[in-house]
Amino acid sequence: MEMEKALVTGGAGFIGSNTVEKLVERDVEVKVLDSMYLGEPENLGKIRDKVEIIEGSVLDQGLVDEAVEGCDTVFHLAAKSSSPMHKQDAAEGARVNIEGFVNVAEAAEEHGVEKVVYASTSSMYGSVKPPHEVDSGEYPMNLYTASKMSRELYAKTYSVQTDVQFTGLRFFSVFGPHEKAKGKYANVVTQFLWKMQKGERP
């Protein structure tokens, strides 16, 4: 039986590297596409020699096309992954989060990828009180959320117009191994833990 193949964009980053580890554990052949803006090859640790690492941006359409070719599934986790990060350069944030998504979606259609799993955000729910429903959000609270909302709209459209299945994950407060490289952009839970480790008040 042929080994399943997957591409993880942002695969050397926090969530990406943890995803890669789990895929390798399941004997999936993995490619990693990462610009190394926040990702670090060291995050892949002992499995580094078990994956193909492609250094580059999701904005490079040709490189994305090359990386997607031959894959059954794409985990699209490359993004400006927080509001402060997006706010630093809104135009660049929009390009990475929206244009980068379109590049991945186009390549997925071109190469017959079965499924694209992509990162969205819990910010989509706005300030509504729980329990949250998928469509219970308000207008975007910031440009970062707007970019992720755009991703979801593109995903819905591609799902209708192509044979590729798109699944968006609205991450809440994710924390865990390999988040160190994000520094001040790390999840607030992680920042609290770092402060407590230093004996500081969160």
PDB file of C-alpha atoms in Angstrom:
ATOM      1  CA  MET A   1       0.000   0.000   0.000  1.00  0.00           C
ATOM      2  CA  GLU A   2       1.383   3.391  -1.004  1.00  0.00           C
ATOM      3  CA  MET A   3       2.285   5.695   1.875  1.00  0.00           C
ATOM      4  CA  GLU A   4      -0.007   8.689   2.386  1.00  0.00           C
ATOM      5  CA  LYS A   5       1.654  12.008   1.540  1.00  0.00           C
ATOM      6  CA  ALA A   6       0.980  15.368   3.176  1.00  0.00           C
ATOM      7  CA  LEU A   7       2.263  18.916   2.954  1.00  0.00           C
ATOM      8  CA  VAL A   8       2.353  21.104   6.063  1.00  0.00           C
ATOM      9  CA  THR A   9       2.807  24.805   5.333  1.00  0.00           C
ATOM     10  CA  GLY A  10       4.268  26.576   8.337  1.00  0.00           C
ATOM     11  CA  GLY A  11       5.473  23.128   9.369  1.00  0.00           C
ATOM     12  CA  ALA A  12       8.510  24.391  11.271  1.00  0.00           C
ATOM     13  CA  GLY A  13       6.377  26.693  13.411  1.00  0.00           C
ATOM     14  CA  PHE A  14       4.551  26.046  16.669  1.00  0.00           C
ATOM     15  CA  ILE A  15       1.341  24.282  15.633  1.00  0.00           C
ATOM     16  CA  GLY A  16       2.892  23.120  12.372  1.00  0.00           C
ATOM     17  CA  SER A  17       5.800  21.243  13.946  1.00  0.00           C
ATOM     18  CA  ASN A  18       3.480  19.480  16.395  1.00  0.00           C
ATOM     19  CA  THR A  19       1.277  18.499  13.446  1.00  0.00           C
ATOM     20  CA  VAL A  20       4.289  17.150  11.557  1.00  0.00           C
ATOM     21  CA  GLU A  21       5.318  15.050  14.565  1.00  0.00           C
ATOM     22  CA  LYS A  22       1.895  13.408  14.729  1.00  0.00           C
ATOM     23  CA  LEU A  23       1.831  12.745  10.987  1.00  0.00           C
ATOM     24  CA  VAL A  24       5.263  11.104  11.077  1.00  0.00           C
ATOM     25  CA  GLU A  25       4.096   8.943  14.005  1.00  0.00           C
ATOM     26  CA  ARG A  26       1.302   7.732  11.719  1.00  0.00           C
ATOM     27  CA  ASP A  27       3.781   6.860   8.947  1.00  0.00           C
ATOM     28  CA  VAL A  28       2.706   9.706   6.675  1.00  0.00           C
ATOM     29  CA  GLU A  29       5.315  10.970   4.206  1.00  0.00           C
ATOM     30  CA  VAL A  30       5.602  14.680   5.020  1.00  0.00           C
ATOM     31  CA  LYS A  31       6.809  17.770   3.192  1.00  0.00           C
ATOM     32  CA  VAL A  32       7.259  21.024   5.124  1.00  0.00           C
ATOM     33  CA  LEU A  33       7.012  24.431   3.444  1.00  0.00           C
ATOM     34  CA  ASP A  34       8.110  27.245   5.765  1.00  0.00           C
ATOM     35  CA  SER A  35       9.603  30.707   5.274  1.00  0.00           C
ATOM     36  CA  MET A  36      11.351  30.394   8.681  1.00  0.00           C
ATOM     37  CA  TYR A  37       9.926  33.797   9.669  1.00  0.00           C
ATOM     38  CA  LEU A  38       8.913  32.297  13.012  1.00  0.00           C
ATOM     39  CA  GLY A  39       9.497  28.647  12.279  1.00  0.00           C
ATOM     40  CA  GLU A  40      12.752  26.914  13.158  1.00  0.00           C
ATOM     41  CA  PRO A  41      14.041  23.595  11.759  1.00  0.00           C
ATOM     42  CA  GLU A  42      15.048  22.771  15.349  1.00  0.00           C
ATOM     43  CA  ASN A  43      11.342  22.533  16.208  1.00  0.00           C
ATOM     44  CA  LEU A  44      11.252  19.330  14.174  1.00  0.00           C
ATOM     45  CA  GLY A  45      13.940  17.811  16.405  1.00  0.00           C
ATOM     46  CA  LYS A  46      14.491  14.094  15.936  1.00  0.00           C
ATOM     47  CA  ILE A  47      12.096  13.823  12.992  1.00  0.00           C
ATOM     48  CA  ARG A  48      13.947  16.466  10.966  1.00  0.00           C
ATOM     49  CA  ASP A  49      15.642  13.821   8.805  1.00  0.00           C
ATOM     50  CA  LYS A  50      12.307  12.077   8.204  1.00  0.00           C
ATOM     51  CA  VAL A  51      10.657  15.004   6.415  1.00  0.00           C
ATOM     52  CA  GLU A  52      11.401  17.050   3.317  1.00  0.00           C
ATOM     53  CA  ILE A  53      11.935  20.696   4.284  1.00  0.00           C
ATOM     54  CA  ILE A  54      11.304  23.330   1.612  1.00  0.00           C
ATOM     55  CA  GLU A  55      12.302  26.816   2.705  1.00  0.00           C
ATOM     56  CA  GLY A  56      10.139  29.469   1.068  1.00  0.00           C
ATOM     57  CA  SER A  57       6.949  31.496   1.210  1.00  0.00           C
ATOM     58  CA  VAL A  58       3.357  30.563   0.402  1.00  0.00           C
ATOM     59  CA  LEU A  59       3.401  33.753  -1.684  1.00  0.00           C
ATOM     60  CA  ASP A  60       5.730  31.999  -4.145  1.00  0.00           C
ATOM     61  CA  GLN A  61       3.079  30.393  -6.340  1.00  0.00           C
ATOM     62  CA  GLY A  62       5.549  28.248  -8.269  1.00  0.00           C
ATOM     63  CA  LEU A  63       7.111  26.895  -5.089  1.00  0.00           C
ATOM     64  CA  VAL A  64       3.691  26.170  -3.583  1.00  0.00           C
ATOM     65  CA  ASP A  65       2.701  24.296  -6.738  1.00  0.00           C
ATOM     66  CA  GLU A  66       5.885  22.236  -6.553  1.00  0.00           C
ATOM     67  CA  ALA A  67       5.371  21.467  -2.853  1.00  0.00           C
ATOM     68  CA  VAL A  68       1.716  20.427  -3.242  1.00  0.00           C
ATOM     69  CA  GLU A  69       2.367  18.084  -6.169  1.00  0.00           C
ATOM     70  CA  GLY A  70       1.992  14.448  -5.182  1.00  0.00           C
ATOM     71  CA  CYS A  71       0.266  15.133  -1.859  1.00  0.00           C
ATOM     72  CA  ASP A  72      -3.039  13.647  -0.707  1.00  0.00           C
ATOM     73  CA  THR A  73      -3.638  16.208   2.046  1.00  0.00           C
ATOM     74  CA  VAL A  74      -2.430  19.739   2.755  1.00  0.00           C
ATOM     75  CA  PHE A  75      -2.335  21.234   6.245  1.00  0.00           C
ATOM     76  CA  HIS A  76      -2.183  24.963   5.556  1.00  0.00           C
ATOM     77  CA  LEU A  77      -0.876  26.485   8.791  1.00  0.00           C
ATOM     78  CA  ALA A  78       1.379  29.220   7.390  1.00  0.00           C
ATOM     79  CA  ALA A  79      -0.019  32.610   8.379  1.00  0.00           C
ATOM     80  CA  LYS A  80       0.412  35.856  10.210  1.00  0.00           C
ATOM     81  CA  SER A  81      -1.011  34.171  13.263  1.00  0.00           C
ATOM     82  CA  SER A  82      -2.066  36.978  15.591  1.00  0.00           C
ATOM     83  CA  SER A  83      -3.608  40.425  15.484  1.00  0.00           C
ATOM     84  CA  PRO A  84      -0.416  42.228  16.674  1.00  0.00           C
ATOM     85  CA  MET A  85       1.650  40.408  14.050  1.00  0.00           C
ATOM     86  CA  HIS A  86      -0.853  41.284  11.319  1.00  0.00           C
ATOM     87  CA  LYS A  87      -1.071  44.906  12.452  1.00  0.00           C
ATOM     88  CA  GLN A  88       2.677  45.460  11.984  1.00  0.00           C
ATOM     89  CA  ASP A  89       2.145  45.387   8.227  1.00  0.00           C
ATOM     90  CA  ALA A  90      -1.505  45.029   7.264  1.00  0.00           C
ATOM     91  CA  ALA A  91      -0.797  44.723   3.532  1.00  0.00           C
ATOM     92  CA  GLU A  92       1.742  41.940   4.065  1.00  0.00           C
ATOM     93  CA  GLY A  93      -0.612  40.252   6.527  1.00  0.00           C
ATOM     94  CA  ALA A  94      -3.410  40.254   3.969  1.00  0.00           C
ATOM     95  CA  ARG A  95      -1.108  38.861   1.299  1.00  0.00           C
ATOM     96  CA  VAL A  96       0.163  36.011   3.463  1.00  0.00           C
ATOM     97  CA  ASN A  97      -3.215  35.118   4.964  1.00  0.00           C
ATOM     98  CA  ILE A  98      -5.354  35.527   1.839  1.00  0.00           C
ATOM     99  CA  GLU A  99      -3.139  35.351  -1.257  1.00  0.00           C
ATOM    100  CA  GLY A 100      -1.126  32.550   0.349  1.00  0.00           C
ATOM    101  CA  PHE A 101      -4.346  30.625   0.952  1.00  0.00           C
ATOM    102  CA  VAL A 102      -5.445  31.084  -2.661  1.00  0.00           C
ATOM    103  CA  ASN A 103      -2.063  29.840  -3.901  1.00  0.00           C
ATOM    104  CA  VAL A 104      -2.462  26.689  -1.818  1.00  0.00           C
ATOM    105  CA  ALA A 105      -6.080  26.174  -2.924  1.00  0.00           C
ATOM    106  CA  GLU A 106      -5.220  26.598  -6.606  1.00  0.00           C
ATOM    107  CA  ALA A 107      -2.342  24.129  -6.340  1.00  0.00           C
ATOM    108  CA  ALA A 108      -4.557  21.669  -4.455  1.00  0.00           C
ATOM    109  CA  GLU A 109      -7.127  21.748  -7.249  1.00  0.00           C
ATOM    110  CA  GLU A 110      -4.459  21.471  -9.935  1.00  0.00           C
ATOM    111  CA  HIS A 111      -2.862  18.394  -8.381  1.00  0.00           C
ATOM    112  CA  GLY A 112      -5.986  16.558  -7.238  1.00  0.00           C
ATOM    113  CA  VAL A 113      -5.441  16.942  -3.505  1.00  0.00           C
ATOM    114  CA  GLU A 114      -8.256  15.284  -1.539  1.00  0.00           C
ATOM    115  CA  LYS A 115      -8.354  17.558   1.494  1.00  0.00           C
ATOM    116  CA  VAL A 116      -7.031  20.928   2.683  1.00  0.00           C
ATOM    117  CA  VAL A 117      -7.116  21.557   6.438  1.00  0.00           C
ATOM    118  CA  TYR A 118      -6.418  25.203   7.212  1.00  0.00           C
ATOM    119  CA  ALA A 119      -5.989  27.477  10.218  1.00  0.00           C
ATOM    120  CA  SER A 120      -8.776  29.895  11.039  1.00  0.00           C
ATOM    121  CA  THR A 121      -9.351  31.624  14.391  1.00  0.00           C
ATOM    122  CA  SER A 122     -11.752  31.712  17.331  1.00  0.00           C
ATOM    123  CA  SER A 123     -11.826  35.490  16.821  1.00  0.00           C
ATOM    124  CA  MET A 124     -14.434  34.717  14.171  1.00  0.00           C
ATOM    125  CA  TYR A 125     -16.979  34.451  16.993  1.00  0.00           C
ATOM    126  CA  GLY A 126     -16.480  38.081  17.960  1.00  0.00           C
ATOM    127  CA  SER A 127     -17.723  39.100  21.397  1.00  0.00           C
ATOM    128  CA  VAL A 128     -20.838  36.919  21.454  1.00  0.00           C
ATOM    129  CA  LYS A 129     -21.456  34.904  24.608  1.00  0.00           C
ATOM    130  CA  PRO A 130     -21.148  31.104  24.636  1.00  0.00           C
ATOM    131  CA  PRO A 131     -22.355  28.689  23.473  1.00  0.00           C
ATOM    132  CA  HIS A 132     -20.811  29.598  20.120  1.00  0.00           C
ATOM    133  CA  GLU A 133     -22.403  28.575  16.853  1.00  0.00           C
ATOM    134  CA  VAL A 134     -20.457  28.428  13.609  1.00  0.00           C
ATOM    135  CA  ASP A 135     -22.274  31.445  12.175  1.00  0.00           C
ATOM    136  CA  SER A 136     -22.716  33.389  15.432  1.00  0.00           C
ATOM    137  CA  GLY A 137     -19.887  35.860  14.829  1.00  0.00           C
ATOM    138  CA  GLU A 138     -20.198  39.578  14.330  1.00  0.00           C
ATOM    139  CA  TYR A 139     -18.266  41.826  11.991  1.00  0.00           C
ATOM    140  CA  PRO A 140     -14.499  41.258  12.224  1.00  0.00           C
ATOM    141  CA  MET A 141     -12.978  42.864  15.325  1.00  0.00           C
ATOM    142  CA  ASN A 142      -9.700  43.599  13.552  1.00  0.00           C
ATOM    143  CA  LEU A 143      -7.850  43.154  10.259  1.00  0.00           C
ATOM    144  CA  TYR A 144      -6.392  39.821  11.351  1.00  0.00           C
ATOM    145  CA  THR A 145      -9.879  38.391  11.869  1.00  0.00           C
ATOM    146  CA  ALA A 146     -10.984  39.894   8.547  1.00  0.00           C
ATOM    147  CA  SER A 147      -8.166  38.031   6.795  1.00  0.00           C
ATOM    148  CA  LYS A 148      -9.210  34.741   8.396  1.00  0.00           C
ATOM    149  CA  MET A 149     -12.859  35.403   7.532  1.00  0.00           C
ATOM    150  CA  SER A 150     -11.738  35.873   3.931  1.00  0.00           C
ATOM    151  CA  ARG A 151     -10.006  32.490   4.090  1.00  0.00           C
ATOM    152  CA  GLU A 152     -13.233  30.835   5.170  1.00  0.00           C
ATOM    153  CA  LEU A 153     -15.197  32.491   2.365  1.00  0.00           C
ATOM    154  CA  TYR A 154     -12.627  31.370  -0.197  1.00  0.00           C
ATOM    155  CA  ALA A 155     -12.686  27.853   1.285  1.00  0.00           C
ATOM    156  CA  LYS A 156     -16.477  27.630   0.991  1.00  0.00           C
ATOM    157  CA  THR A 157     -16.310  28.769  -2.615  1.00  0.00           C
ATOM    158  CA  TYR A 158     -13.504  26.361  -3.545  1.00  0.00           C
ATOM    159  CA  SER A 159     -15.438  23.535  -1.851  1.00  0.00           C
ATOM    160  CA  VAL A 160     -18.368  24.201  -4.195  1.00  0.00           C
ATOM    161  CA  GLN A 161     -16.339  24.775  -7.350  1.00  0.00           C
ATOM    162  CA  THR A 162     -13.751  22.001  -6.969  1.00  0.00           C
ATOM    163  CA  ASP A 163     -13.489  18.405  -5.750  1.00  0.00           C
ATOM    164  CA  VAL A 164     -11.191  19.424  -2.882  1.00  0.00           C
ATOM    165  CA  GLN A 165     -12.587  19.187   0.653  1.00  0.00           C
ATOM    166  CA  PHE A 166     -11.704  22.212   2.811  1.00  0.00           C
ATOM    167  CA  THR A 167     -11.831  22.101   6.619  1.00  0.00           C
ATOM    168  CA  GLY A 168     -11.114  25.181   8.732  1.00  0.00           C
ATOM    169  CA  LEU A 169      -9.981  24.918  12.349  1.00  0.00           C
ATOM    170  CA  ARG A 170     -10.953  27.888  14.539  1.00  0.00           C
ATOM    171  CA  PHE A 171      -8.129  27.669  17.051  1.00  0.00           C
ATOM    172  CA  PHE A 172      -8.713  29.068  20.535  1.00  0.00           C
ATOM    173  CA  SER A 173      -5.884  29.395  23.095  1.00  0.00           C
ATOM    174  CA  VAL A 174      -3.451  26.828  21.740  1.00  0.00           C
ATOM    175  CA  PHE A 175      -0.294  26.275  23.764  1.00  0.00           C
ATOM    176  CA  GLY A 176       2.358  23.592  23.994  1.00  0.00           C
ATOM    177  CA  PRO A 177       5.852  22.574  22.866  1.00  0.00           C
ATOM    178  CA  HIS A 178       7.820  24.595  20.283  1.00  0.00           C
ATOM    179  CA  GLU A 179       6.105  27.937  20.904  1.00  0.00           C
ATOM    180  CA  LYS A 180       9.246  29.680  22.172  1.00  0.00           C
ATOM    181  CA  ALA A 181      10.162  31.184  18.795  1.00  0.00           C
ATOM    182  CA  LYS A 182       6.968  33.249  18.730  1.00  0.00           C
ATOM    183  CA  GLY A 183       8.228  35.372  21.630  1.00  0.00           C
ATOM    184  CA  LYS A 184       5.863  38.270  22.343  1.00  0.00           C
ATOM    185  CA  TYR A 185       3.407  36.832  19.810  1.00  0.00           C
ATOM    186  CA  ALA A 186       2.990  33.621  21.805  1.00  0.00           C
ATOM    187  CA  ASN A 187      -0.372  32.627  23.223  1.00  0.00           C
ATOM    188  CA  VAL A 188      -1.297  34.488  26.410  1.00  0.00           C
ATOM    189  CA  VAL A 189      -1.482  31.190  28.353  1.00  0.00           C
ATOM    190  CA  THR A 190       2.116  30.435  27.390  1.00  0.00           C
ATOM    191  CA  GLN A 191       3.231  33.940  28.340  1.00  0.00           C
ATOM    192  CA  PHE A 192       1.652  33.458  31.781  1.00  0.00           C
ATOM    193  CA  LEU A 193       3.511  30.156  32.184  1.00  0.00           C
ATOM    194  CA  TRP A 194       6.826  31.745  31.185  1.00  0.00           C
ATOM    195  CA  LYS A 195       6.352  34.489  33.767  1.00  0.00           C
ATOM    196  CA  MET A 196       5.491  31.990  36.505  1.00  0.00           C
ATOM    197  CA  GLN A 197       8.603  29.958  35.649  1.00  0.00           C
ATOM    198  CA  LYS A 198      10.626  33.115  36.319  1.00  0.00           C
ATOM    199  CA  GLY A 199       8.797  33.737  39.565  1.00  0.00           C
ATOM    200  CA  GLU A 200       7.041  36.759  38.075  1.00  0.00           C
ATOM    201  CA  ARG A 201       3.392  37.678  38.403  1.00  0.00           C
ATOM    202  CA  PRO A 202       1.407  36.820  35.226  1.00  0.00           C
TER     203      PRO A 202
END
